[in-house]
Short mmCIF file of C-alpha atoms in Angstrom, two decimals:
data_model
loop_
_atom_site.label_atom_id
_atom_site.label_comp_id
_atom_site.label_asym_id
_atom_site.label_seq_id
_atom_site.Cartn_x
_atom_site.Cartn_y
_atom_site.Cartn_z
CA MET A 133 -16.03 -17.44 5.28
CA ALA A 134 -12.66 -18.25 4.03
CA VAL A 135 -10.16 -15.29 3.06
CA ARG A 136 -8.66 -15.85 -0.54
CA ILE A 137 -5.89 -14.05 -2.42
CA GLY A 138 -6.32 -15.93 -5.86
CA ASN A 139 -6.39 -19.46 -5.41
CA ILE A 140 -4.69 -19.25 -1.92
CA ASP A 141 -6.98 -20.20 1.14
CA LEU A 142 -6.17 -18.31 4.13
CA GLY A 143 -8.65 -19.26 6.56
CA GLU A 144 -11.47 -17.38 8.27
CA PHE A 145 -9.31 -14.97 10.24
CA PRO A 146 -5.52 -14.78 8.60
CA LEU A 147 -2.69 -13.47 10.47
CA LEU A 148 0.27 -12.20 8.47
CA LEU A 149 3.55 -11.67 9.31
CA ALA A 150 4.57 -8.26 8.10
CA PRO A 151 7.53 -8.08 6.02
CA MET A 152 10.59 -6.34 7.91
CA GLU A 153 13.94 -5.24 6.77
CA ASP A 154 16.72 -7.30 8.67
CA VAL A 155 14.23 -9.26 10.65
CA SER A 156 11.83 -11.34 8.60
CA ASP A 157 14.50 -13.66 7.10
CA PRO A 158 14.02 -17.51 6.47
CA PRO A 159 15.10 -18.61 10.16
CA PHE A 160 12.73 -15.76 11.52
CA ARG A 161 9.97 -17.07 9.32
CA PHE A 162 10.42 -20.54 10.10
CA VAL A 163 9.83 -19.89 13.99
CA CYS A 164 6.72 -17.68 13.14
CA LYS A 165 5.40 -20.66 10.81
CA GLN A 166 5.57 -23.04 13.53
CA SER A 167 3.69 -20.69 15.87
CA GLY A 168 0.94 -20.27 13.27
CA ALA A 169 1.46 -17.14 10.91
CA ASP A 170 -0.88 -17.90 7.83
CA LEU A 171 1.03 -15.90 5.27
CA MET A 172 4.55 -14.51 5.46
CA TYR A 173 6.72 -12.15 3.06
CA THR A 174 10.41 -11.84 2.55
CA GLU A 175 12.40 -8.78 3.43
CA PHE A 176 11.58 -5.97 0.97
CA ILE A 177 13.91 -6.28 -2.07
CA SER A 178 15.02 -3.59 -4.25
CA SER A 179 14.41 -3.93 -7.74
CA GLU A 180 17.25 -2.37 -8.91
CA GLY A 181 19.32 -4.94 -6.79
CA LEU A 182 17.84 -7.84 -8.31
CA ILE A 183 18.23 -6.42 -11.78
CA ARG A 184 22.05 -5.77 -11.10
CA ASP A 185 22.15 -9.25 -9.94
CA ALA A 186 23.31 -7.97 -6.34
CA ALA A 187 24.22 -10.54 -3.73
CA LYS A 188 22.09 -9.11 -0.79
CA SER A 189 18.94 -8.62 -3.07
CA ARG A 190 19.21 -12.46 -4.73
CA GLN A 191 19.60 -13.95 -1.25
CA LYS A 192 16.41 -12.53 -0.15
CA LEU A 193 14.49 -14.34 -2.83
CA ASP A 194 15.46 -17.63 -0.92
CA ILE A 195 12.13 -19.42 0.05
CA PHE A 196 11.37 -22.77 1.14
CA GLU A 197 8.34 -25.35 0.84
CA TYR A 198 7.35 -25.07 4.56
CA GLU A 199 7.14 -21.19 4.33
CA ARG A 200 4.07 -21.57 2.25
CA PRO A 201 2.07 -19.29 1.40
CA ILE A 202 4.90 -16.93 0.82
CA GLY A 203 5.04 -13.70 -0.75
CA ILE A 204 8.00 -11.71 -2.27
CA GLN A 205 7.84 -8.10 -1.71
CA ILE A 206 9.77 -5.93 -3.80
CA PHE A 207 10.36 -1.69 -4.06
CA GLY A 208 11.27 0.64 -6.18
CA SER A 209 11.15 4.00 -8.13
CA ASP A 210 11.18 2.89 -11.69
CA ILE A 211 8.15 1.39 -13.30
CA ASP A 212 10.37 -0.63 -15.97
CA THR A 213 12.76 -2.00 -13.33
CA MET A 214 9.65 -3.00 -11.35
CA ARG A 215 8.34 -4.64 -14.38
CA GLU A 216 11.60 -6.54 -14.47
CA ALA A 217 12.09 -7.43 -11.19
CA THR A 218 8.51 -9.05 -10.95
CA GLU A 219 9.58 -11.35 -13.50
CA ILE A 220 12.82 -12.13 -11.74
CA ALA A 221 10.94 -13.13 -8.48
CA SER A 222 8.08 -14.79 -10.21
CA GLN A 223 10.66 -17.24 -11.34
CA VAL A 224 11.78 -18.53 -8.02
CA GLY A 225 8.11 -19.70 -7.38
CA PRO A 226 6.64 -17.48 -4.50
CA ASP A 227 2.65 -17.65 -4.04
CA LEU A 228 2.17 -14.11 -4.51
CA ILE A 229 4.19 -10.62 -5.26
CA ASP A 230 3.77 -7.88 -3.00
CA ILE A 231 4.74 -4.10 -3.85
CA ASN A 232 5.96 -2.15 -0.88
CA TYR A 233 4.40 1.29 -0.97
CA GLY A 234 4.74 1.68 2.99
CA CYS A 235 8.48 1.93 3.98
CA PRO A 236 8.94 5.58 5.44
CA VAL A 237 12.71 5.29 5.95
CA LYS A 238 14.60 7.89 4.18
CA ASN A 239 17.13 6.13 1.99
CA VAL A 240 13.72 4.41 0.32
CA ALA A 241 11.26 7.21 0.42
CA CYS A 242 13.58 10.04 -0.45
CA ARG A 243 14.56 7.97 -3.43
CA GLY A 244 11.06 7.89 -5.01
CA ALA A 245 10.24 4.15 -3.56
CA GLY A 246 8.21 2.83 -0.81
CA ALA A 247 6.00 5.41 0.87
CA SER A 248 7.12 8.18 -1.56
CA LEU A 249 4.59 6.96 -4.19
CA LEU A 250 1.91 8.12 -1.97
CA GLN A 251 2.74 11.68 -3.18
CA ASP A 252 1.89 10.41 -6.96
CA ILE A 253 -0.85 8.23 -7.32
CA ASP A 254 -1.01 8.12 -10.84
CA LYS A 255 2.70 6.81 -11.12
CA MET A 256 1.88 4.46 -8.37
CA THR A 257 -1.16 3.10 -10.25
CA ALA A 258 0.75 2.81 -13.61
CA MET A 259 3.81 0.82 -11.58
CA THR A 260 1.23 -1.49 -9.99
CA LYS A 261 -0.53 -2.09 -13.22
CA ALA A 262 3.15 -3.11 -14.92
CA VAL A 263 3.81 -5.47 -12.04
CA VAL A 264 0.36 -7.17 -12.43
CA GLU A 265 1.05 -7.78 -16.12
CA ALA A 266 4.50 -8.84 -15.55
CA THR A 267 3.48 -12.09 -13.48
CA HIS A 268 1.05 -14.75 -13.45
CA LEU A 269 0.84 -14.67 -9.88
CA PRO A 270 -1.67 -12.89 -7.34
CA VAL A 271 -0.18 -9.02 -6.60
CA THR A 272 -0.85 -7.44 -3.45
CA VAL A 273 0.33 -4.23 -1.81
CA LYS A 274 1.43 -2.88 1.43
CA THR A 275 1.18 0.79 2.11
CA ARG A 276 0.29 3.60 4.67
CA LEU A 277 -2.79 6.24 4.96
CA GLY A 278 -0.96 8.82 3.23
CA TRP A 279 2.13 10.86 3.01
CA ASP A 280 1.08 13.28 6.00
CA ASP A 281 -1.92 14.49 7.74
CA ASN A 282 -3.20 16.60 4.69
CA THR A 283 -2.76 13.89 2.16
CA LYS A 284 -4.60 10.87 3.66
CA ASN A 285 -5.56 9.23 0.42
CA ILE A 286 -5.69 5.69 0.99
CA TYR A 287 -9.64 5.43 0.09
CA GLU A 288 -8.44 6.66 -3.63
CA VAL A 289 -5.29 4.17 -3.40
CA ALA A 290 -7.51 1.22 -2.69
CA GLU A 291 -9.78 1.80 -5.38
CA ARG A 292 -7.31 2.54 -7.96
CA LEU A 293 -4.94 -0.20 -7.33
CA GLN A 294 -8.02 -2.93 -7.03
CA ASP A 295 -8.87 -1.43 -10.54
CA VAL A 296 -5.75 -2.37 -12.13
CA GLY A 297 -5.69 -5.90 -10.44
CA ILE A 298 -4.24 -6.14 -6.91
CA GLN A 299 -5.86 -8.93 -5.18
CA ALA A 300 -5.34 -7.63 -1.57
CA LEU A 301 -4.20 -4.76 0.15
CA SER A 302 -2.47 -4.30 3.85
CA ILE A 303 -2.75 -0.89 5.39
CA HIS A 304 -0.46 0.50 8.00
CA GLY A 305 -2.68 2.73 10.05
CA ARG A 306 0.01 5.60 10.17
CA THR A 307 1.25 8.31 7.59
CA ARG A 308 4.69 8.51 6.11
CA SER A 309 5.57 11.53 8.24
CA GLN A 310 4.41 9.55 11.61
CA MET A 311 7.29 6.87 10.84
CA TYR A 312 6.38 4.56 13.88
CA LYS A 313 5.44 7.27 16.15
CA GLY A 314 2.00 8.32 17.61
CA ARG A 315 -1.19 5.91 17.52
CA ALA A 316 -2.24 3.94 14.13
CA ASP A 317 -5.49 5.12 13.16
CA TRP A 318 -7.56 1.99 12.29
CA GLN A 319 -10.69 3.98 11.76
CA LEU A 320 -9.50 5.03 8.19
CA ILE A 321 -8.77 1.48 7.42
CA ARG A 322 -12.30 0.40 8.38
CA GLU A 323 -13.71 3.06 5.93
CA VAL A 324 -11.46 1.53 3.17
CA LYS A 325 -13.14 -1.81 4.10
CA ARG A 326 -16.78 -0.49 4.21
CA ASN A 327 -16.39 1.43 0.85
CA PRO A 328 -18.77 -0.70 -1.41
CA ARG A 329 -16.44 -0.54 -4.30
CA VAL A 330 -13.54 -2.09 -2.65
CA ARG A 331 -14.19 -5.89 -3.08
CA ILE A 332 -10.64 -7.37 -2.10
CA PRO A 333 -9.22 -8.36 1.26
CA ILE A 334 -7.99 -5.54 3.62
CA PHE A 335 -5.80 -6.48 6.43
CA GLY A 336 -4.98 -4.14 9.11
CA ASN A 337 -1.40 -3.30 10.45
CA GLY A 338 -0.17 -1.10 13.22
CA ASP A 339 0.06 -1.26 16.99
CA VAL A 340 -1.30 -4.70 17.35
CA ASP A 341 0.90 -6.37 20.42
CA SER A 342 -1.69 -8.34 22.43
CA VAL A 343 -4.02 -11.07 21.81
CA GLU A 344 -7.17 -8.87 23.32
CA LYS A 345 -6.18 -6.02 20.77
CA ALA A 346 -6.41 -8.40 17.79
CA ALA A 347 -9.43 -10.15 18.36
CA ALA A 348 -11.14 -6.80 19.39
CA TRP A 349 -9.93 -4.84 16.38
CA ARG A 350 -10.48 -7.71 13.80
CA MET A 351 -14.27 -6.96 14.95
CA GLU A 352 -14.31 -3.38 15.47
CA TYR A 353 -12.54 -2.36 12.34
CA GLU A 354 -13.94 -5.14 10.44
CA VAL A 355 -10.57 -6.22 8.67
CA ASP A 356 -10.39 -9.51 6.63
CA GLY A 357 -7.19 -10.17 8.79
CA ILE A 358 -4.46 -8.48 10.72
CA MET A 359 -0.56 -8.21 9.91
CA ILE A 360 1.53 -8.28 12.99
CA GLY A 361 5.19 -6.92 12.75
CA ARG A 362 7.06 -5.65 15.68
CA ALA A 363 5.43 -7.59 18.25
CA SER A 364 6.47 -10.73 16.68
CA ILE A 365 10.08 -10.08 17.19
CA GLY A 366 11.46 -12.46 19.82
CA TYR A 367 7.77 -13.61 20.69
CA PRO A 368 6.59 -15.44 17.67
CA TRP A 369 4.10 -17.31 20.01
CA ILE A 370 1.54 -14.19 19.44
CA PHE A 371 0.28 -15.85 16.41
CA ARG A 372 -1.03 -19.07 18.21
CA GLU A 373 -2.13 -17.00 21.24
CA ILE A 374 -4.20 -14.44 19.08
CA LYS A 375 -5.62 -17.76 17.28
CA HIS A 376 -6.40 -19.44 20.78
CA PHE A 377 -8.11 -16.35 22.23
CA TYR A 378 -10.14 -15.70 19.16
CA GLN A 379 -11.33 -19.00 18.84
CA THR A 380 -12.12 -19.82 22.50
CA GLY A 381 -12.28 -16.41 24.57
CA GLU A 382 -9.31 -18.19 26.73
CA TYR A 383 -5.65 -17.08 27.24
CA LEU A 384 -2.83 -19.93 26.30
CA PRO A 385 -0.28 -19.98 29.19
CA ALA A 386 2.82 -17.55 28.11
CA PRO A 387 6.00 -19.81 26.80
CA THR A 388 8.21 -21.36 29.58
CA ILE A 389 11.54 -20.60 29.85
CA ALA A 390 12.23 -24.05 28.49
CA GLU A 391 9.99 -22.97 25.14
CA ARG A 392 11.64 -19.72 24.95
CA VAL A 393 15.13 -21.31 24.77
CA ALA A 394 13.91 -24.21 22.41
CA VAL A 395 12.68 -21.75 20.00
CA CYS A 396 15.89 -19.29 20.52
CA ARG A 397 17.87 -22.31 19.45
CA THR A 398 15.90 -23.29 16.62
CA HIS A 399 16.20 -19.67 15.27
CA PHE A 400 19.80 -19.58 15.85
CA GLU A 401 20.44 -23.13 14.12
CA LYS A 402 18.51 -21.88 11.30
CA SER A 403 20.10 -18.73 11.15
CA ILE A 404 23.51 -20.60 10.85
CA GLN A 405 22.30 -23.08 8.25
CA TRP A 406 21.18 -20.34 5.95
CA LYS A 407 23.76 -17.24 6.34
CA GLY A 408 26.99 -19.69 7.36
CA GLU A 409 28.55 -19.31 10.98
CA LYS A 410 29.95 -16.02 10.77
CA THR A 411 27.04 -14.05 9.73
CA GLY A 412 24.55 -16.32 11.38
CA ILE A 413 26.12 -15.85 14.67
CA PHE A 414 26.24 -11.71 14.24
CA GLU A 415 22.90 -11.44 13.07
CA MET A 416 21.52 -13.51 15.68
CA ARG A 417 22.62 -11.04 18.21
CA ARG A 418 19.69 -8.65 17.98
CA HIS A 419 17.51 -11.13 18.83
CA TYR A 420 18.42 -12.55 22.13
CA ALA A 421 17.13 -9.70 24.36
CA ASN A 422 13.50 -9.98 22.77
CA TYR A 423 13.38 -13.72 23.25
CA PHE A 424 14.19 -13.38 27.05
CA LYS A 425 12.45 -10.03 27.68
CA GLY A 426 11.31 -9.90 31.31
CA ILE A 427 13.29 -12.40 32.51
CA PRO A 428 15.30 -11.19 35.65
CA HIS A 429 19.06 -10.94 35.71
CA PHE A 430 19.33 -11.76 32.16
CA LYS A 431 21.80 -9.06 31.43
CA GLU A 432 24.94 -11.05 32.23
CA TYR A 433 23.53 -13.77 29.75
CA ARG A 434 22.71 -11.51 27.10
CA THR A 435 26.17 -9.78 27.20
CA LYS A 436 27.81 -13.24 26.96
CA LEU A 437 25.32 -14.09 23.86
CA VAL A 438 26.33 -11.07 21.97
CA SER A 439 30.21 -11.48 22.46
CA LEU A 440 30.69 -14.96 21.67
CA THR A 441 31.99 -16.20 18.35
CA SER A 442 31.61 -20.14 18.51
CA VAL A 443 28.57 -22.06 17.88
CA ALA A 444 29.22 -24.62 20.86
CA ASP A 445 29.99 -21.67 23.16
CA ILE A 446 26.39 -20.11 22.46
CA HIS A 447 24.79 -23.52 22.58
CA ALA A 448 26.39 -23.72 26.11
CA VAL A 449 25.03 -20.35 27.26
CA LEU A 450 21.51 -21.58 26.11
CA ASP A 451 21.78 -24.57 28.06
CA GLU A 452 22.73 -22.81 31.24
CA ILE A 453 19.92 -20.13 30.71
CA GLY A 454 17.45 -23.24 30.29
CA GLU A 455 18.80 -24.80 33.59
CA GLN A 456 19.31 -21.58 35.56
CA PHE A 457 15.53 -20.27 34.82
CA VAL A 458 13.76 -23.50 34.89
CA MET A 459 15.22 -24.08 38.26
CA GLU A 460 13.89 -20.84 39.27
CA GLU A 461 10.22 -21.53 37.70
CA VAL A 462 10.27 -24.81 39.76
CA ALA A 463 11.31 -23.34 42.78
#
């Protein structure tokens, strides 16, 4: 049976690209969409930044037709500000609005936003209700199991947020105090899914880094879909590989060097188009090592790629990588 959020049909086993700060921008989303991501989100956007018309926050509202369905994710600590930011975000025409109640980093959580709201479920519920009432779009939420081991309150959170109108919930299987350490606990995610009161789709997130894990956990933990974050960085092929494995039980061959170069080049070109030459070149530097992970003697090429400042020079190095390693693959 197809999983739905409002009128959005996500198919039987949706794979979601997690919103990741400084990663899931339009160039990265483009290559993930090409590889089969079913639902994607913008990087999280500060509600205060939107209201102040801050350039960085406004730029994150950029969405494109090829990305649909696409959600805009917002965060904040003030209910009125979140309401106003929801109205602004809704005007650019996304398919849904997502609220971030999961970000664990200090400058978000310690300002009363992100995962901090897990310490005040009443405020979280009131804020969610305000967002739902401020838009005609479906509202979804991404959060964690709780603030720490003593307050794993996700069961209550799921019920209360559903009651005020959210239409799907993504749960990262860690507490805020865990940050990204330790193992994600998917058993608690399954308990939420099994709660007879919970009728909305539940998506699991955390530690999904292989096709086997994605397919097995989907069945074992009974989630409606899986959200993938860090495992997709430099490896957008994970979406198509999971889908193929889930449908056939067979593994797709890993991307060839030529494919890696081609997708890395596409990502680079989109980065230049969206951000301009200087910023596009600079921000792409964080991705090269991931695209070519595991390739022997790649270090010298990486050193070149992260130091060059000319588009033509970077294309030339990508050409060189393609020629060099394709010859080795053939040999």
